[in-house]
Short mmCIF file of C-alpha atoms in Angstrom, two decimals:
data_model
loop_
_atom_site.label_atom_id
_atom_site.label_comp_id
_atom_site.label_asym_id
_atom_site.label_seq_id
_atom_site.Cartn_x
_atom_site.Cartn_y
_atom_site.Cartn_z
CA MET A 1 40.22 -9.24 19.36
CA PRO A 2 38.06 -9.21 16.15
CA VAL A 3 39.94 -6.34 14.45
CA THR A 4 43.16 -4.42 14.81
CA PRO A 5 43.34 -0.58 15.14
CA GLU A 6 44.54 -0.47 11.56
CA GLN A 7 41.55 -2.43 10.31
CA GLN A 8 39.19 -0.25 12.32
CA ALA A 9 40.77 2.86 10.74
CA GLU A 10 40.14 1.37 7.27
CA ILE A 11 36.50 0.79 8.21
CA ASP A 12 36.15 4.35 9.46
CA ALA A 13 37.64 5.68 6.29
CA LEU A 14 35.21 3.65 4.10
CA ARG A 15 32.25 4.86 6.09
CA ALA A 16 33.48 8.48 5.89
CA THR A 17 33.28 8.56 2.08
CA PRO A 18 29.63 8.12 0.93
CA ARG A 19 28.89 8.24 -2.78
CA PRO A 20 25.72 9.30 -4.66
CA THR A 21 23.92 6.42 -6.46
CA LEU A 22 20.85 5.82 -8.58
CA ARG A 23 20.46 2.17 -7.44
CA ALA A 24 18.01 0.99 -4.81
CA VAL A 25 19.30 1.81 -1.30
CA SER A 26 18.22 0.35 2.03
CA ASP A 27 18.71 2.94 4.75
CA GLY A 28 18.74 0.19 7.31
CA MET A 29 21.58 -1.67 5.63
CA GLU A 30 23.54 1.52 4.88
CA ALA A 31 23.88 1.96 8.66
CA HIS A 32 25.61 -1.47 8.82
CA LEU A 33 27.95 -1.25 5.79
CA TYR A 34 31.58 -2.24 6.68
CA ASN A 35 30.97 -2.20 10.44
CA ILE A 36 32.25 -5.04 12.58
CA ASN A 37 29.65 -7.14 14.45
CA PRO A 38 31.58 -9.28 16.92
CA VAL A 39 30.72 -12.98 17.26
CA LEU A 40 32.26 -15.55 19.62
CA ASP A 41 35.68 -14.63 21.09
CA HIS A 42 37.57 -13.54 17.91
CA GLY A 43 34.94 -13.77 15.15
CA PHE A 44 32.81 -11.20 13.37
CA VAL A 45 30.27 -10.61 10.61
CA ARG A 46 30.30 -7.46 8.47
CA VAL A 47 28.45 -6.29 5.40
CA ILE A 48 30.66 -5.57 2.39
CA ASP A 49 27.91 -4.94 -0.18
CA TYR A 50 24.26 -5.59 -0.94
CA MET A 51 21.82 -5.28 -3.80
CA GLY A 52 18.09 -4.52 -3.61
CA ASP A 53 15.56 -3.90 -0.88
CA ASP A 54 11.89 -4.74 -0.09
CA ALA A 55 10.74 -2.68 -3.11
CA ALA A 56 13.09 -4.68 -5.43
CA ILE A 57 11.32 -7.89 -4.43
CA CYS A 58 8.00 -6.41 -5.40
CA GLN A 59 9.40 -4.88 -8.58
CA ALA A 60 10.67 -8.35 -9.59
CA ALA A 61 7.34 -9.96 -8.77
CA ARG A 62 5.46 -7.49 -10.90
CA VAL A 63 8.25 -7.10 -13.58
CA SER A 64 7.44 -3.38 -13.69
CA TYR A 65 9.21 -0.02 -14.14
CA GLY A 66 10.58 1.98 -11.23
CA LYS A 67 9.82 0.82 -7.79
CA GLY A 68 7.04 -1.36 -9.03
CA THR A 69 4.78 -0.45 -6.11
CA LYS A 70 1.34 0.97 -5.57
CA SER A 71 1.71 1.63 -1.86
CA VAL A 72 3.69 0.53 1.15
CA GLN A 73 0.72 -1.56 2.33
CA ASN A 74 0.59 -3.22 -1.06
CA ASP A 75 4.32 -3.95 -0.92
CA GLU A 76 4.06 -5.64 2.46
CA GLY A 77 1.00 -7.60 1.49
CA LEU A 78 2.65 -8.80 -1.74
CA ILE A 79 5.84 -9.91 0.08
CA ARG A 80 3.78 -11.78 2.64
CA TYR A 81 1.82 -13.44 -0.16
CA LEU A 82 5.10 -14.49 -1.91
CA MET A 83 6.53 -15.89 1.33
CA ARG A 84 3.31 -17.70 2.29
CA HIS A 85 3.03 -19.41 -1.05
CA TRP A 86 6.71 -20.23 -1.38
CA HIS A 87 7.47 -18.03 -4.40
CA SER A 88 11.23 -17.84 -4.28
CA THR A 89 12.39 -16.09 -7.47
CA PRO A 90 11.55 -12.46 -6.38
CA PHE A 91 13.64 -12.92 -3.22
CA GLU A 92 16.57 -14.10 -5.35
CA MET A 93 16.79 -10.54 -6.82
CA CYS A 94 18.30 -9.26 -3.57
CA GLU A 95 21.87 -10.19 -2.71
CA LEU A 96 24.17 -9.72 0.29
CA LYS A 97 27.99 -9.98 0.51
CA LEU A 98 29.42 -10.62 3.96
CA HIS A 99 32.90 -10.72 5.37
CA VAL A 100 32.96 -13.45 8.05
CA LYS A 101 35.67 -14.45 10.50
CA LEU A 102 34.84 -17.81 11.97
CA PRO A 103 36.43 -21.06 13.38
CA VAL A 104 37.32 -23.66 10.78
CA PHE A 105 34.94 -26.21 12.22
CA VAL A 106 32.04 -23.73 11.92
CA ALA A 107 33.11 -22.95 8.36
CA ARG A 108 32.89 -26.64 7.48
CA GLN A 109 29.26 -26.71 8.62
CA TRP A 110 28.50 -23.44 6.89
CA ILE A 111 29.97 -24.48 3.51
CA ARG A 112 27.37 -27.26 3.32
CA HIS A 113 25.03 -24.48 2.08
CA ARG A 114 26.23 -24.73 -1.49
CA THR A 115 24.07 -21.97 -2.94
CA ALA A 116 26.44 -19.10 -2.20
CA ASN A 117 29.71 -17.71 -3.73
CA VAL A 118 32.66 -18.12 -1.36
CA ASN A 119 36.26 -16.94 -1.34
CA GLU A 120 38.22 -18.05 1.71
CA TYR A 121 41.51 -16.85 3.17
CA SER A 122 44.24 -19.06 1.77
CA ALA A 123 46.63 -20.84 4.10
CA ARG A 124 48.65 -21.85 1.03
CA TYR A 125 49.70 -18.24 0.45
CA SER A 126 49.42 -16.66 3.88
CA ILE A 127 50.15 -17.52 7.47
CA LEU A 128 47.12 -17.99 9.70
CA ASP A 129 46.90 -15.83 12.82
CA ARG A 130 47.34 -17.33 16.31
CA GLU A 131 43.64 -17.11 17.10
CA PHE A 132 41.54 -19.99 18.36
CA TYR A 133 37.97 -20.36 19.48
CA ILE A 134 37.94 -21.34 23.11
CA PRO A 135 34.36 -21.88 24.38
CA SER A 136 33.16 -20.18 27.50
CA ALA A 137 32.65 -22.55 30.41
CA ASP A 138 28.86 -22.46 30.03
CA GLN A 139 29.13 -23.87 26.53
CA LEU A 140 30.99 -26.97 27.58
CA ALA A 141 28.51 -29.86 27.66
CA ALA A 142 28.40 -33.64 27.56
CA GLN A 143 27.06 -35.60 24.63
CA SER A 144 23.28 -35.60 24.51
CA SER A 145 21.71 -38.98 25.49
CA VAL A 146 18.78 -38.45 23.10
CA ASN A 147 20.40 -36.58 20.18
CA ASN A 148 23.44 -38.00 18.43
CA GLN A 149 24.38 -34.55 17.08
CA GLY A 150 23.64 -32.41 20.15
CA ARG A 151 24.73 -31.46 23.61
CA GLY A 152 23.41 -32.59 26.96
CA GLU A 153 24.10 -31.42 30.47
CA ALA A 154 26.80 -28.77 31.03
CA LEU A 155 30.19 -29.82 32.35
CA THR A 156 31.05 -28.38 35.74
CA GLY A 157 33.87 -27.88 38.14
CA ALA A 158 37.09 -29.81 37.68
CA GLU A 159 35.93 -31.53 34.51
CA ALA A 160 35.18 -28.26 32.77
CA GLU A 161 38.48 -26.82 33.81
CA ARG A 162 40.25 -29.96 32.54
CA VAL A 163 38.60 -29.69 29.13
CA LEU A 164 39.41 -25.98 28.82
CA ASP A 165 43.06 -26.64 29.70
CA ILE A 166 43.24 -29.34 27.01
CA LEU A 167 41.73 -27.09 24.34
CA LYS A 168 44.04 -24.26 25.17
CA SER A 169 47.24 -26.29 25.47
CA ASP A 170 46.58 -28.34 22.31
CA ALA A 171 45.82 -25.23 20.23
CA ALA A 172 49.01 -23.50 21.49
CA ARG A 173 51.21 -26.54 20.87
CA CYS A 174 49.86 -27.12 17.38
CA TYR A 175 50.45 -23.50 16.40
CA ASP A 176 53.97 -23.58 17.86
CA HIS A 177 54.72 -26.61 15.72
CA TYR A 178 53.14 -24.88 12.70
CA GLN A 179 55.49 -21.94 13.15
CA ASP A 180 58.45 -24.20 13.67
CA MET A 181 57.70 -26.09 10.47
CA ILE A 182 57.31 -23.06 8.18
CA SER A 183 60.27 -21.16 9.65
CA ASP A 184 63.21 -20.76 7.26
CA ASP A 185 65.57 -19.79 10.06
CA GLY A 186 68.42 -22.25 9.67
CA GLN A 187 66.29 -24.71 7.65
CA GLN A 188 64.42 -24.87 4.36
CA GLY A 189 60.98 -24.74 6.05
CA LEU A 190 57.96 -26.71 5.19
CA ALA A 191 55.60 -25.37 2.57
CA ARG A 192 52.62 -23.56 4.10
CA GLU A 193 50.17 -25.71 2.19
CA LEU A 194 51.55 -28.74 4.06
CA ALA A 195 52.19 -27.18 7.44
CA ARG A 196 48.50 -26.10 7.75
CA MET A 197 47.46 -29.77 8.09
CA ASN A 198 48.71 -29.64 11.65
CA LEU A 199 46.41 -26.81 12.75
CA PRO A 200 43.34 -27.57 14.85
CA ALA A 201 39.80 -27.10 13.67
CA ASN A 202 39.19 -24.22 16.22
CA ILE A 203 41.62 -21.93 14.46
CA TYR A 204 40.00 -18.89 12.82
CA THR A 205 39.65 -18.47 9.08
CA GLN A 206 37.96 -15.69 7.05
CA TRP A 207 35.86 -15.50 3.90
CA TYR A 208 33.69 -13.40 1.68
CA TRP A 209 30.31 -15.02 1.38
CA LYS A 210 27.76 -13.74 -1.24
CA VAL A 211 24.26 -15.12 -1.39
CA ASP A 212 20.81 -14.17 -2.66
CA LEU A 213 18.03 -13.41 -0.15
CA HIS A 214 16.06 -16.62 -0.89
CA ASN A 215 19.03 -18.85 -0.10
CA LEU A 216 20.12 -16.67 2.81
CA LEU A 217 16.67 -17.10 4.45
CA HIS A 218 16.95 -20.86 3.94
CA PHE A 219 20.39 -20.77 5.74
CA LEU A 220 18.91 -18.68 8.56
CA ARG A 221 15.89 -20.97 8.93
CA LEU A 222 18.23 -23.87 9.64
CA ARG A 223 21.10 -22.17 11.42
CA ALA A 224 19.19 -19.65 13.57
CA ASP A 225 16.99 -22.46 14.85
CA ALA A 226 17.27 -23.32 18.56
CA HIS A 227 18.38 -26.89 17.59
CA ALA A 228 21.37 -25.63 15.55
CA GLN A 229 24.87 -25.86 17.06
CA TYR A 230 25.55 -22.88 19.26
CA GLU A 231 28.72 -21.81 17.47
CA ILE A 232 27.01 -21.40 14.10
CA ARG A 233 23.75 -20.22 15.55
CA VAL A 234 25.30 -17.08 17.03
CA TYR A 235 26.52 -16.10 13.56
CA ALA A 236 23.06 -16.75 12.12
CA ASP A 237 21.48 -14.64 14.92
CA GLU A 238 23.80 -11.75 14.06
CA ILE A 239 22.94 -12.02 10.38
CA CYS A 240 19.25 -11.97 11.28
CA LYS A 241 19.68 -8.58 12.80
CA LEU A 242 21.25 -7.31 9.58
CA VAL A 243 18.53 -8.78 7.36
CA ALA A 244 15.79 -7.36 9.59
CA ASP A 245 17.18 -3.85 8.91
CA TRP A 246 17.89 -4.51 5.24
CA VAL A 247 14.45 -5.93 4.11
CA PRO A 248 12.11 -5.38 7.12
CA PHE A 249 8.97 -6.57 5.30
CA ALA A 250 10.60 -9.71 3.95
CA TYR A 251 12.18 -10.52 7.27
CA LYS A 252 8.92 -10.10 9.20
CA ALA A 253 7.21 -12.44 6.73
CA PHE A 254 10.11 -14.89 7.14
CA GLU A 255 9.73 -14.77 10.94
CA ASP A 256 5.98 -15.42 10.65
CA TYR A 257 5.87 -18.08 8.00
CA ARG A 258 9.27 -19.87 8.29
CA MET A 259 10.74 -19.31 11.77
CA GLY A 260 7.41 -19.13 13.64
CA GLY A 261 5.27 -21.29 11.37
CA GLU A 262 4.99 -25.01 11.00
CA THR A 263 4.52 -27.34 8.05
CA LEU A 264 2.06 -30.22 8.62
CA SER A 265 1.96 -33.49 6.75
CA ALA A 266 -1.28 -34.66 5.23
CA ALA A 267 -1.68 -37.18 8.10
CA ALA A 268 -1.03 -34.47 10.75
CA LEU A 269 -3.46 -32.07 9.04
CA ASP A 270 -6.10 -34.78 9.06
CA CYS A 271 -5.60 -35.32 12.75
CA VAL A 272 -6.01 -31.61 13.47
CA ARG A 273 -9.22 -31.50 11.49
CA ARG A 274 -10.62 -34.48 13.36
CA MET A 275 -9.63 -32.83 16.65
CA LEU A 276 -11.40 -29.63 15.66
CA LYS A 277 -14.56 -31.64 15.03
CA GLY A 278 -14.35 -32.97 18.61
CA GLU A 279 -12.98 -36.38 17.87
CA GLU A 280 -10.54 -37.99 20.37
CA VAL A 281 -7.39 -38.74 18.40
CA SER A 282 -4.53 -40.90 19.70
CA GLN A 283 -1.28 -42.01 18.25
CA GLU A 284 -2.80 -45.41 17.54
CA THR A 285 -5.67 -43.91 15.55
CA SER A 286 -3.65 -41.10 13.93
CA GLY A 287 -1.91 -43.15 11.19
CA MET A 288 1.36 -41.60 12.29
CA SER A 289 4.51 -43.03 13.80
CA ALA A 290 5.29 -42.46 17.47
CA ARG A 291 7.90 -39.83 16.60
CA GLU A 292 5.56 -38.02 14.15
CA TRP A 293 2.83 -38.06 16.76
CA ARG A 294 5.21 -36.67 19.43
CA GLU A 295 6.32 -33.90 17.13
CA LEU A 296 2.72 -32.95 16.35
CA GLN A 297 1.93 -32.77 20.07
CA GLU A 298 4.90 -30.43 20.50
CA VAL A 299 3.61 -28.18 17.66
CA LEU A 300 0.17 -28.10 19.18
CA GLY A 301 1.48 -27.44 22.63
#
């Protein structure tokens, strides 16, 4: 399970002791502080701390005193303008610190986003828990025939059962050997920093991850996308819910201009203009490659 009764008691104690503050507070994020948001079979995301809110974005943009706002409508309009025109600095004034529990292979994808501060649970000093990510049967799929980094049709029946049995037995055997190697019962015992090399990539790790809003939204644009790997996408989806409550104006603008919008090349934009004038445009007359043309057709529906 994601947390033990002792850990839940600690969370309850933290939430039971609010403190007065003069800093900017987001009521939406206050409701999430410290709480566990389960992800996958043993993972979670929880907010440890945050800085700023929608008004802080506007304050930074205007470099003014106090809230830096004229009205709520002006705030929302300014944020949408900033998002629409790719002004990133005001969004960097808000920060979020998360505590994340995730499989190691997901962490290795996640860490590619190098614009955050990370401190991970150390298997040199501590012993990792016996917790592994085992996919549900509906997430087992064959290699895609059209995408070298994606999944194709789902595995079914005996083949799905065979794969699940392999995943479970391999994880259990590797952890048994890990325990055997580090044990000092009748032997010296192997150092933890060496014994960890035998653990599989589906074992769970934990880290604190602190990032500013601009770079967080870039992470979410890539990892909450339908084409992202399922195991990291579910974490991104959970973080999206937190951000929507934290900075609702900024998140709505992000949904509209980044997640729901499209960026067209000069050639694609020229094709659209020609189509609007009534011209019949084909891939051969578009000046675009076959793949570019196919992607434009998908955008235009």
